[in-house]
Coordinates of C-alpha atoms in Angstrom, one line a residue:
X456 CA -7.4 -23.0 6.9
X457 CA -11.1 -22.0 6.6
X458 CA -13.4 -23.5 4.0
X459 CA -13.6 -20.0 2.3
X460 CA -9.8 -19.9 2.1
X461 CA -9.7 -23.4 0.6
X462 CA -12.4 -22.5 -2.0
X463 CA -10.5 -19.3 -2.9
X464 CA -7.2 -21.2 -3.3
X465 CA -8.9 -23.8 -5.6
X466 CA -10.5 -21.1 -7.7
X467 CA -7.1 -19.5 -8.2
X468 CA -5.2 -22.7 -9.0
X469 CA -4.4 -23.2 -12.7
X470 CA -5.9 -26.6 -13.6
X471 CA -7.3 -26.3 -17.2
X472 CA -5.2 -26.5 -20.3
X473 CA -5.9 -24.1 -23.1
X474 CA -8.1 -26.5 -25.1
X475 CA -10.3 -27.2 -22.0
X476 CA -10.4 -23.6 -21.0
X477 CA -11.4 -22.6 -24.6
X478 CA -14.2 -25.1 -24.6
X479 CA -15.4 -23.9 -21.2
X480 CA -15.5 -20.3 -22.3
X481 CA -16.9 -21.1 -25.8
X482 CA -14.1 -19.5 -27.8
X483 CA -11.1 -20.7 -29.8
X484 CA -7.6 -21.1 -28.4
X485 CA -6.4 -18.2 -30.5
X486 CA -8.9 -16.0 -28.7
X487 CA -7.5 -17.0 -25.3
X488 CA -4.0 -16.3 -26.6
X489 CA -5.2 -12.8 -27.7
X490 CA -6.7 -12.1 -24.3
X491 CA -3.3 -13.0 -22.8
X492 CA -1.3 -10.8 -25.2
X493 CA -3.6 -7.9 -24.4
X494 CA -3.1 -8.4 -20.7
X495 CA -6.7 -9.3 -20.0
X496 CA -5.8 -12.7 -18.4
X497 CA -2.6 -14.1 -17.0
X498 CA -2.7 -17.9 -16.8
X499 CA -0.2 -19.8 -14.7
X500 CA 2.5 -21.6 -16.6
X501 CA 4.1 -24.9 -15.9
X502 CA 7.9 -25.3 -15.9
X503 CA 7.6 -26.3 -19.5
X504 CA 5.6 -23.2 -20.4
X505 CA 2.2 -24.8 -20.8
X506 CA -0.7 -22.4 -19.9
X507 CA -2.9 -23.5 -16.9
X508 CA -6.1 -21.6 -16.4
X509 CA -7.9 -21.3 -13.1
X510 CA -11.6 -21.2 -12.4
X511 CA -11.2 -17.5 -11.8
X512 CA -9.5 -17.1 -15.2
X513 CA -12.4 -19.0 -16.9
X514 CA -15.0 -16.7 -15.2
X515 CA -13.0 -13.6 -16.2
X516 CA -12.8 -14.8 -19.8
X517 CA -16.5 -15.4 -19.8
X518 CA -17.0 -11.8 -18.6
X519 CA -14.7 -10.6 -21.4
X520 CA -16.8 -12.5 -23.9
X521 CA -20.0 -10.9 -22.6
X522 CA -18.4 -7.4 -22.9
X523 CA -17.2 -8.1 -26.4
X524 CA -20.7 -9.4 -27.3
X525 CA -22.0 -6.1 -26.0
X526 CA -19.9 -4.3 -28.6
X527 CA -16.8 -3.3 -26.6
X528 CA -13.3 -3.6 -28.1
X529 CA -10.6 -5.2 -26.0
X530 CA -9.3 -1.8 -24.8
X531 CA -12.8 -1.0 -23.6
X532 CA -13.0 -4.4 -22.0
X533 CA -9.8 -3.8 -20.1
X534 CA -11.1 -0.5 -18.7
X535 CA -14.4 -2.0 -17.7
X536 CA -12.7 -4.9 -15.9
X537 CA -10.4 -2.5 -14.1
X538 CA -13.3 -0.3 -13.0
X539 CA -15.2 -3.4 -11.8
X540 CA -12.2 -4.5 -9.7
X541 CA -12.0 -1.0 -8.2
X542 CA -15.7 -1.0 -7.5
X543 CA -15.5 -4.4 -5.8
X544 CA -12.6 -3.3 -3.6
X545 CA -14.5 -0.1 -2.6
X546 CA -17.6 -2.2 -1.8
X547 CA -15.5 -4.4 0.4
X548 CA -14.1 -1.4 2.2
X549 CA -17.6 0.1 2.7
X550 CA -18.9 -3.2 4.1
X551 CA -16.0 -3.3 6.6
X552 CA -16.7 0.3 7.6
X553 CA -20.4 -0.4 8.0
X554 CA -19.7 -3.4 10.2
X555 CA -17.2 -1.5 12.3
X556 CA -19.8 1.4 12.6
X557 CA -22.5 -1.0 13.7
X558 CA -20.2 -2.4 16.4
X559 CA -19.5 1.1 17.8
X560 CA -23.2 2.1 17.9
X561 CA -24.2 -0.6 20.3
X562 CA -25.7 0.6 23.6
X563 CA -23.2 1.0 26.4
X564 CA -24.7 -1.9 28.4
X565 CA -24.0 -4.3 25.4
X566 CA -20.3 -3.4 25.0

């Protein structure tokens, strides 16, 4: 497993309880529960039902807070986050296509 894969797995692993996650984000626990009810974040759950937030969840909730501070309601935040995800996916596809195109445009003596 590559270092990038290990980092990605750690960032996705639920390790923070709700009180720690709320402190890291700078909001109350009820706000995190609201984000979950609105479908903006989906923390992992232990077998006992305890929420476990990942580093990715914390970053997402910080982004939600920024958007709310900018005046968006949670429905607007949801749309912005979805558009940002689509944009990121399209950018990755474009990067792959550009790299593939660069490889095909090499001079014949370098192939």
